[in-house]
XYZ file of C-alpha atoms in Angstrom:
572
model
C -0.985 36.263 -224.611
C 0.312 32.452 -224.991
C -0.210 29.413 -225.372
C 1.819 28.737 -221.896
C -0.938 30.707 -220.037
C -3.146 28.323 -219.355
C -2.131 27.607 -215.603
C -0.417 31.122 -214.728
C -1.977 34.396 -212.380
C -0.448 36.980 -214.127
C -1.122 39.344 -211.258
C 1.987 37.172 -209.545
C 4.628 37.397 -212.279
C 7.434 39.296 -213.342
C 5.960 41.675 -216.096
C 8.925 41.853 -217.827
C 8.675 38.524 -219.149
C 5.071 39.159 -220.785
C 6.455 42.366 -222.512
C 9.814 41.242 -224.406
C 10.299 40.147 -227.836
C 9.620 36.534 -228.510
C 12.957 35.128 -230.021
C 14.302 31.405 -231.537
C 16.135 29.442 -229.346
C 18.458 27.743 -233.019
C 21.297 26.609 -231.734
C 21.926 22.535 -230.603
C 25.804 23.284 -229.611
C 26.411 22.470 -225.936
C 28.713 25.512 -224.813
C 26.208 27.926 -226.696
C 23.410 25.943 -225.179
C 25.467 26.627 -221.965
C 26.444 30.037 -222.542
C 22.464 31.529 -223.550
C 21.480 29.621 -220.363
C 23.505 31.329 -217.955
C 22.668 35.103 -219.724
C 19.044 34.285 -219.248
C 18.149 34.586 -222.883
C 15.547 33.517 -222.580
C 14.546 33.603 -219.062
C 13.088 37.322 -220.763
C 10.000 35.445 -223.090
C 7.758 32.903 -221.075
C 7.044 31.599 -224.647
C 10.215 31.024 -225.452
C 11.365 29.682 -222.346
C 8.445 27.902 -223.060
C 10.065 26.283 -226.010
C 12.976 26.009 -224.767
C 12.201 23.643 -221.416
C 11.061 21.906 -223.776
C 13.656 20.952 -226.588
C 16.328 20.103 -223.392
C 13.766 17.630 -222.014
C 12.821 16.050 -225.506
C 17.006 15.575 -225.266
C 17.311 13.784 -222.365
C 18.147 9.825 -222.646
C 15.178 7.879 -221.321
C 14.230 4.638 -220.210
C 12.947 3.071 -223.639
C 9.317 3.236 -221.714
C 8.426 6.132 -220.286
C 4.905 7.906 -219.974
C 4.325 9.853 -221.843
C 0.831 13.253 -222.364
C -0.797 9.948 -223.362
C -0.300 7.531 -220.155
C -1.705 10.542 -218.367
C -4.611 11.408 -220.611
C -5.006 7.326 -219.881
C -5.035 6.857 -215.781
C -5.176 10.395 -214.539
C -9.545 9.534 -214.317
C -8.853 6.354 -212.626
C -6.321 7.750 -210.294
C -7.460 10.630 -209.296
C -11.296 10.374 -209.578
C -14.529 13.081 -208.856
C -11.574 13.760 -204.937
C -11.103 17.735 -204.908
C -7.165 18.022 -205.768
C -7.458 20.535 -202.881
C -7.560 16.568 -200.577
C -6.266 14.865 -202.178
C -2.942 13.463 -200.879
C 0.609 12.916 -201.533
C 2.996 9.803 -201.864
C 4.987 9.177 -199.278
C 8.145 9.872 -200.627
C 7.622 13.915 -200.810
C 8.059 13.424 -197.437
C 5.888 16.365 -196.412
C 7.441 18.071 -199.079
C 6.197 22.312 -199.338
C 3.949 22.138 -202.303
C 5.115 25.520 -204.074
C 2.074 27.686 -205.803
C 4.723 29.807 -207.258
C 2.256 32.078 -209.298
C 0.033 29.119 -210.305
C -2.949 30.268 -210.274
C -5.767 27.511 -208.695
C -6.096 25.548 -211.515
C -2.694 24.830 -211.437
C -2.407 24.116 -207.715
C -4.514 21.662 -208.038
C -2.975 19.711 -211.177
C 0.184 19.920 -209.030
C -1.157 16.906 -206.516
C -2.990 15.231 -209.774
C 0.367 14.474 -211.166
C 2.607 13.713 -208.640
C -0.715 10.803 -207.731
C -0.222 10.466 -211.908
C 4.439 10.159 -211.554
C 3.794 7.464 -207.719
C 1.335 5.671 -210.056
C 4.497 4.879 -213.415
C 7.288 4.992 -211.076
C 7.097 2.542 -208.229
C 10.928 2.784 -208.098
C 10.857 6.082 -205.839
C 10.843 5.625 -203.102
C 12.738 9.307 -202.026
C 11.975 12.310 -203.840
C 11.619 15.651 -202.447
C 12.373 17.963 -205.326
C 9.324 16.534 -207.032
C 6.467 18.604 -206.281
C 8.844 21.557 -207.033
C 9.956 20.758 -210.597
C 6.248 20.156 -211.190
C 5.430 23.427 -210.286
C 8.256 25.104 -212.423
C 7.118 23.109 -215.335
C 3.118 23.473 -215.269
C 3.921 27.381 -215.681
C 5.181 26.920 -219.164
C 3.598 23.327 -220.452
C 0.456 23.810 -222.651
C -2.135 21.377 -220.331
C -1.605 18.887 -217.124
C -0.764 15.983 -219.839
C 2.207 17.551 -221.407
C 3.829 18.900 -217.355
C 3.019 15.185 -216.396
C 5.399 13.973 -220.019
C 7.808 16.279 -219.051
C 8.656 15.060 -215.669
C 9.083 11.151 -216.590
C 11.730 12.115 -218.945
C 13.395 14.188 -215.818
C 13.140 11.144 -213.751
C 13.604 8.364 -217.015
C 17.030 10.023 -217.700
C 19.331 7.459 -218.318
C 22.574 8.645 -219.153
C 25.220 7.456 -216.719
C 27.052 10.248 -216.329
C 23.637 13.016 -216.261
C 22.321 12.646 -212.726
C 19.269 15.136 -212.732
C 16.432 14.567 -209.614
C 17.228 12.447 -206.570
C 14.287 9.200 -206.139
C 15.845 7.035 -203.308
C 16.624 8.495 -199.917
C 20.464 6.681 -200.057
C 20.945 8.932 -202.768
C 19.613 11.940 -201.023
C 21.336 11.261 -198.097
C 24.876 10.331 -199.588
C 24.054 14.769 -201.815
C 23.206 16.098 -198.056
C 26.314 14.863 -196.824
C 28.370 15.874 -200.410
C 27.006 19.652 -199.928
C 28.341 19.774 -196.586
C 31.738 18.412 -197.394
C 31.749 20.518 -200.556
C 31.319 23.281 -197.601
C 34.133 22.241 -195.633
C 35.633 22.331 -198.363
C 34.734 25.848 -200.190
C 32.567 27.648 -197.578
C 34.812 27.406 -194.429
C 33.441 30.703 -192.551
C 29.905 29.586 -193.335
C 30.726 26.151 -191.957
C 32.070 26.956 -188.336
C 29.318 29.281 -188.198
C 26.926 26.526 -188.556
C 29.167 24.175 -186.230
C 28.801 27.090 -183.948
C 25.288 27.020 -183.666
C 23.901 24.526 -184.551
C 23.451 21.118 -182.588
C 23.466 18.816 -185.912
C 25.424 20.598 -188.365
C 23.757 17.056 -191.038
C 20.041 18.418 -189.716
C 21.425 21.990 -191.403
C 23.181 20.542 -195.082
C 20.081 18.248 -195.172
C 18.298 21.441 -195.867
C 20.486 22.358 -199.276
C 17.833 21.159 -202.230
C 14.637 23.165 -200.249
C 16.245 25.625 -200.761
C 16.787 25.237 -204.357
C 13.076 22.988 -204.382
C 10.720 25.412 -201.842
C 11.851 27.769 -200.580
C 13.521 29.972 -203.147
C 10.843 32.443 -205.058
C 10.363 31.945 -209.043
C 12.149 34.322 -210.761
C 14.981 32.657 -208.786
C 14.413 28.925 -209.291
C 13.790 29.811 -212.790
C 16.737 31.374 -213.720
C 18.117 28.482 -211.797
C 16.369 25.684 -213.436
C 17.541 26.959 -216.639
C 20.918 26.386 -216.332
C 20.047 22.813 -214.384
C 18.140 21.573 -217.480
C 21.967 21.899 -219.990
C 24.579 21.499 -216.611
C 23.301 18.622 -214.351
C 22.936 17.889 -210.766
C 26.349 20.736 -210.249
C 24.509 23.212 -211.592
C 21.936 23.038 -207.863
C 25.411 21.989 -205.288
C 27.309 26.025 -207.089
C 23.398 28.178 -206.428
C 23.523 26.232 -202.588
C 27.248 26.627 -202.027
C 26.376 30.636 -203.242
C 23.386 30.333 -200.707
C 25.241 30.085 -198.047
C 28.224 31.960 -199.303
C 25.723 35.231 -199.322
C 23.931 33.537 -196.088
C 27.094 34.543 -193.963
C 27.498 37.352 -195.974
C 24.655 38.970 -195.708
C 24.099 37.705 -191.756
C 27.879 38.122 -190.154
C 27.670 39.887 -186.821
C 24.150 40.009 -186.817
C 22.486 37.952 -183.437
C 20.392 34.931 -185.223
C 16.076 36.190 -185.975
C 15.044 32.873 -184.496
C 16.643 29.754 -181.955
C 16.930 27.737 -184.881
C 20.349 28.427 -187.272
C 18.193 25.990 -190.056
C 14.546 28.508 -189.990
C 16.994 31.500 -189.963
C 18.546 30.139 -193.264
C 15.223 29.710 -194.744
C 13.749 33.380 -194.633
C 16.681 34.564 -195.734
C 15.445 32.332 -199.111
C 12.972 33.222 -199.038
C 13.071 37.550 -198.942
C 16.624 36.632 -200.719
C 14.718 39.767 -203.301
C 15.555 42.201 -200.300
C 19.524 41.953 -200.317
C 20.712 39.893 -204.145
C 19.448 39.245 -207.859
C 19.395 36.505 -209.589
C 21.914 37.485 -211.563
C 23.938 37.876 -208.441
C 23.696 35.160 -207.072
C 24.612 33.169 -210.331
C 27.159 34.950 -210.636
C 27.855 34.296 -207.401
C 27.321 29.828 -208.076
C 29.692 30.408 -211.225
C 32.662 32.194 -209.571
C 32.672 28.613 -207.186
C 36.057 27.273 -208.564
C 34.200 24.147 -207.690
C 35.425 20.210 -207.968
C 34.837 18.155 -212.156
C 31.926 16.793 -212.295
C 34.246 12.570 -212.204
C 35.116 14.229 -208.480
C 32.251 15.621 -207.432
C 31.164 11.868 -208.910
C 33.395 10.005 -206.465
C 32.760 11.568 -203.770
C 29.033 11.733 -203.189
C 30.172 7.223 -204.466
C 31.838 7.999 -201.671
C 29.591 9.077 -198.730
C 26.568 6.354 -201.164
C 29.089 3.574 -199.456
C 29.452 4.870 -195.897
C 25.665 4.926 -195.854
C 25.274 1.047 -197.157
C 27.739 0.474 -194.974
C 25.601 1.477 -192.051
C 22.395 0.180 -193.747
C 20.828 3.212 -194.186
C 19.337 3.270 -197.513
C 15.729 4.674 -196.739
C 14.489 7.521 -195.046
C 13.861 5.982 -190.669
C 11.262 6.160 -189.033
C 8.891 4.498 -186.117
C 11.870 1.917 -185.730
C 15.472 2.794 -186.174
C 16.920 -0.483 -184.954
C 14.939 -2.453 -186.697
C 14.260 -0.374 -190.020
C 17.973 -0.200 -189.721
C 18.584 -4.183 -189.370
C 16.181 -4.327 -192.611
C 18.609 -1.695 -194.398
C 21.717 -3.934 -193.908
C 19.703 -7.201 -194.465
C 18.164 -5.536 -197.869
C 21.619 -4.412 -199.285
C 23.033 -7.816 -198.326
C 20.172 -9.585 -200.252
C 20.615 -7.321 -202.854
C 24.770 -7.779 -203.147
C 24.606 -11.632 -202.408
C 22.161 -11.784 -205.113
C 23.884 -9.918 -207.791
C 26.920 -11.759 -207.074
C 26.386 -15.357 -206.685
C 24.263 -14.844 -210.757
C 27.001 -13.065 -212.757
C 26.434 -16.312 -214.394
C 23.252 -14.414 -215.987
C 26.557 -11.669 -217.089
C 29.924 -13.971 -217.966
C 27.733 -16.751 -220.091
C 29.857 -20.095 -220.707
C 28.803 -20.518 -224.117
C 29.198 -16.842 -225.963
C 32.894 -15.821 -223.467
C 36.437 -16.884 -224.379
C 38.681 -15.433 -223.471
C 42.821 -16.003 -224.046
C 43.841 -15.672 -220.692
C 40.796 -16.510 -217.954
C 38.078 -18.833 -218.007
C 34.633 -18.147 -218.034
C 35.016 -19.239 -214.017
C 37.849 -16.759 -213.346
C 36.109 -14.345 -215.067
C 33.435 -14.735 -212.952
C 35.059 -13.921 -210.119
C 36.273 -10.693 -211.653
C 32.547 -10.596 -212.088
C 31.521 -10.141 -208.290
C 35.051 -7.929 -207.657
C 32.888 -4.763 -210.434
C 30.787 -1.812 -209.076
C 27.002 -3.223 -208.774
C 26.023 -1.545 -211.097
C 27.619 -3.538 -213.936
C 27.151 -6.567 -212.794
C 24.757 -7.769 -214.853
C 26.528 -6.302 -218.474
C 27.486 -8.667 -220.387
C 31.586 -8.959 -221.048
C 33.092 -6.906 -224.597
C 35.925 -7.560 -225.808
C 37.292 -4.734 -226.982
C 40.938 -5.484 -228.118
C 43.107 -8.053 -228.112
C 47.135 -8.398 -229.061
C 46.348 -11.586 -230.432
C 44.185 -9.658 -233.438
C 45.002 -6.581 -233.234
C 48.483 -6.720 -232.523
C 50.819 -4.999 -229.811
C 50.238 -1.783 -229.857
C 49.310 1.434 -227.657
C 47.653 3.869 -229.583
C 45.542 0.288 -231.459
C 44.661 0.023 -227.788
C 43.700 3.500 -227.114
C 41.183 3.333 -230.650
C 39.471 0.325 -229.597
C 38.992 1.039 -226.313
C 38.325 4.529 -225.972
C 34.839 5.440 -225.588
C 34.762 2.822 -223.106
C 33.748 3.639 -220.159
C 34.658 0.824 -217.347
C 37.463 -1.353 -219.055
C 38.890 -4.202 -218.240
C 42.522 -4.695 -218.307
C 43.060 -8.532 -218.250
C 46.947 -9.617 -218.552
C 49.069 -12.707 -219.179
C 52.433 -12.756 -218.872
C 55.111 -15.415 -221.090
C 55.417 -17.097 -217.044
C 51.405 -17.825 -217.800
C 50.906 -14.987 -214.867
C 47.886 -14.096 -214.766
C 47.309 -9.766 -213.362
C 45.324 -7.102 -214.647
C 43.004 -3.887 -213.112
C 39.431 -2.171 -213.574
C 39.671 0.520 -214.238
C 36.506 3.308 -214.358
C 37.711 6.042 -216.622
C 37.321 6.064 -220.234
C 40.957 5.935 -222.003
C 39.989 9.792 -224.009
C 41.131 10.837 -220.552
C 44.753 11.026 -220.772
C 44.489 14.234 -223.343
C 43.145 16.364 -220.993
C 46.991 16.752 -219.391
C 48.291 17.488 -222.931
C 51.520 16.380 -224.023
C 52.193 15.723 -220.403
C 51.679 12.470 -218.620
C 48.857 13.072 -216.014
C 46.439 10.275 -213.878
C 42.688 10.472 -213.894
C 40.331 7.576 -213.405
C 38.367 7.317 -209.584
C 38.027 5.210 -206.440
C 36.827 2.591 -207.927
C 39.865 1.442 -209.930
C 41.082 -1.588 -208.589
C 43.933 -4.053 -209.228
C 44.247 -7.853 -209.514
C 46.399 -11.315 -209.697
C 44.618 -14.523 -210.463
C 47.659 -16.572 -211.060
C 49.596 -17.929 -209.571
C 47.049 -17.016 -206.785
C 43.799 -14.359 -206.721
C 44.418 -11.134 -204.672
C 42.510 -8.195 -204.892
C 43.828 -4.937 -204.152
C 41.740 -1.851 -203.789
C 42.016 2.383 -203.730
C 43.915 2.971 -200.226
C 41.541 5.008 -199.030
C 38.604 2.609 -198.983
C 40.512 -0.179 -196.149
C 42.044 2.766 -194.178
C 40.061 5.827 -194.407
C 42.298 7.014 -191.450
C 45.835 7.192 -193.878
C 44.416 10.785 -195.065
C 43.944 12.578 -191.772
C 47.630 11.917 -192.613
C 49.940 15.931 -193.103
C 49.725 16.072 -196.966
C 52.615 16.768 -199.588
C 52.302 19.742 -201.685
C 49.599 19.520 -203.837
C 50.534 18.209 -207.091
C 48.237 20.967 -210.217
C 49.992 18.388 -212.844
C 47.510 15.502 -212.248
C 44.107 16.426 -212.608
C 43.165 13.442 -209.776
C 44.832 14.327 -207.248
C 44.661 18.290 -208.276
C 42.330 20.001 -205.942
C 42.395 16.733 -203.313
C 43.773 18.713 -200.757
C 42.356 21.058 -197.880
C 43.603 22.774 -194.577
C 44.496 21.050 -191.595
C 42.359 20.434 -189.110
C 41.329 23.085 -186.627
C 43.127 22.072 -183.326
C 39.908 24.047 -180.972
C 37.429 21.879 -180.726
C 34.401 24.248 -181.783
C 36.177 24.051 -185.273
C 35.633 20.141 -184.975
C 34.019 18.590 -188.014
C 30.466 16.448 -188.047
C 31.086 13.187 -188.649
C 29.979 12.648 -191.823
C 32.440 15.933 -193.026
C 34.593 13.565 -193.307
C 38.539 14.517 -194.304
C 39.577 11.749 -195.431
C 37.868 12.672 -199.173
C 39.737 15.843 -199.428
C 42.741 15.553 -196.751
C 44.786 12.488 -198.725
C 47.225 11.132 -197.262
C 49.699 12.842 -200.272
C 48.701 13.074 -203.991
C 49.712 9.215 -205.120
C 46.831 8.368 -203.598
C 45.133 8.892 -205.927
C 47.956 8.262 -208.850
C 44.985 5.947 -210.521
C 45.303 6.243 -214.203
C 47.565 7.409 -216.723
C 48.180 6.690 -220.239
C 50.801 8.645 -223.322
C 52.039 7.188 -226.953
C 54.710 5.632 -224.391
C 53.119 3.591 -222.080
C 50.333 3.275 -220.084
C 49.986 3.128 -215.536
C 48.148 1.499 -213.460
C 49.130 2.956 -209.584
C 51.485 4.455 -208.221
C 53.057 6.445 -206.048
C 56.525 4.854 -203.998
C 56.956 2.170 -207.169
C 53.931 1.498 -210.320
C 51.011 -1.851 -209.464
C 51.280 -2.384 -213.190
C 53.801 -0.120 -216.230
C 53.702 -1.379 -220.475
C 55.510 -0.045 -222.552
C 54.121 1.445 -225.639
C 54.938 -2.218 -227.822
C 52.390 -3.717 -224.895
C 55.756 -6.212 -224.736
C 57.196 -5.666 -221.516
C 55.697 -4.557 -217.899
C 57.354 -3.694 -214.935
C 55.083 -4.414 -211.774
C 55.243 -3.553 -207.890
C 53.899 -1.934 -204.949
C 51.974 1.855 -204.744
C 50.106 3.406 -202.597
C 47.430 4.234 -204.427
C 46.049 0.252 -204.147
C 49.068 -0.663 -201.636
C 49.437 -3.809 -203.512
C 52.216 -6.393 -204.020
C 54.173 -7.265 -207.527
C 51.037 -8.457 -209.314
C 53.587 -11.062 -210.875
C 56.607 -11.365 -211.552
C 58.560 -7.928 -210.929
C 59.714 -7.388 -214.123
C 57.151 -9.074 -216.768
C 57.363 -10.353 -220.802
C 53.947 -9.875 -221.459
C 52.010 -12.921 -223.743
C 48.909 -11.991 -224.290
C 47.261 -7.876 -223.250
C 43.541 -8.406 -223.554
C 40.640 -4.987 -223.010
C 36.998 -6.381 -222.957
C 34.116 -3.692 -221.543
C 30.434 -4.087 -220.543
C 27.696 -4.490 -222.628
C 23.847 -3.535 -221.489
């Protein structure tokens, strides 16, 4: 036995992981790690998997102060005391989740509850995290002691890489993930979705189980293989596997009568007994055969769903008085927004801010429009034509590596306009030498002089536009090439649940998602029947007109000469 056997009941464990020769994991390149994880390189040896998990988790970028093993040793006795592990109450944020035992022995089963309580003590900001018990139980199989497992889970929870989503820790994040999963099912598992609509009273309730399938019902050997890849590739893997599970469920059960009165319960039983029909390798093969949206497109969809929930005031799990909770959620959301908006002076300091285009007050007005998560970041001047010259190549070299950015333009006629751009300009290279659009629905354009006006993505203010007929798919545009859908069926039994809004996929035309594009010849912001902004390679002349993406009026004189152009980044 190896040093990672303390919490393992080897009578329950897959015997193959004990018999395989130990190997070493020496690679560090992402693509190689990705390939090894998908192939199950470290899945056949218990010690190697433990070392792989430790290596991958230790490389997760975390908050400056993240609880470690020593913190656990300091607090566990105070928190747990002399109480029996089995009698320890679980915190509310796990939402009465299943606490899987997998292949844990008695000591390991008790350790799960102790670690959950200590995490609750160190992470008071966690309000909803039903996946946590499963993650702890899984990692205990590959930990030397409770403290090491605690530290690894804390690193996962404390990840501060905005591009790397790991575990949902709020009800808003969890609920929007369920909505997003439902949207993906509608897009990629249409036959299964029709079955869900036909046999369930509430499709959302069925799809809200998707994380439970992975972190609760899946047997140990399956969830470990999923976790192998998850630690390398991130959250998108979870969507893939859950979609694959639903596809297999539909294939195996198609035409058969339901085994219970609940499709939700039938899916749980199927996942629990999946070894009867599908191997772990086949499950992952199916998952990665799905041509899923890109990470950025899924992130856009997730943000759209979060925004829809926030507008309804749904940010915490409703309890005994839904109306009161709804009102409190709405008030709290409004308070947070007002707090951020009224405190933009914390980000834009009068004594430190200097622009040749906008005043401190005008910059604060712009700052009040940006997404809340960036509202307290400070503006950082990345590029100005006055210092760096009128060169598009220098514009790119100074702007790349920063996301988001703010573009400000002052014309020779003293007009001021600009754009908030959500995506790194380096993304333009994905189109090769061909001009192609990218970006997300957080982009917006605006003018400040002669009058103030902001224009958001047209779908945000007019979601009804998304139900109109769409033009042929634009394969040349990364931002829009996958955003099409089959027409909505006329049969009432096939209609989508309200949360499965087709507006995310059935855009009125390819032009509705033309956010930003760039080449060596020009920069374009917004498209479709015109461009919100067009700037030439010399950053000297530009054009502006109405465009479909933002449904904007011209931001200044339709043909203009640039006096000064600035690009600003966001500094924590």
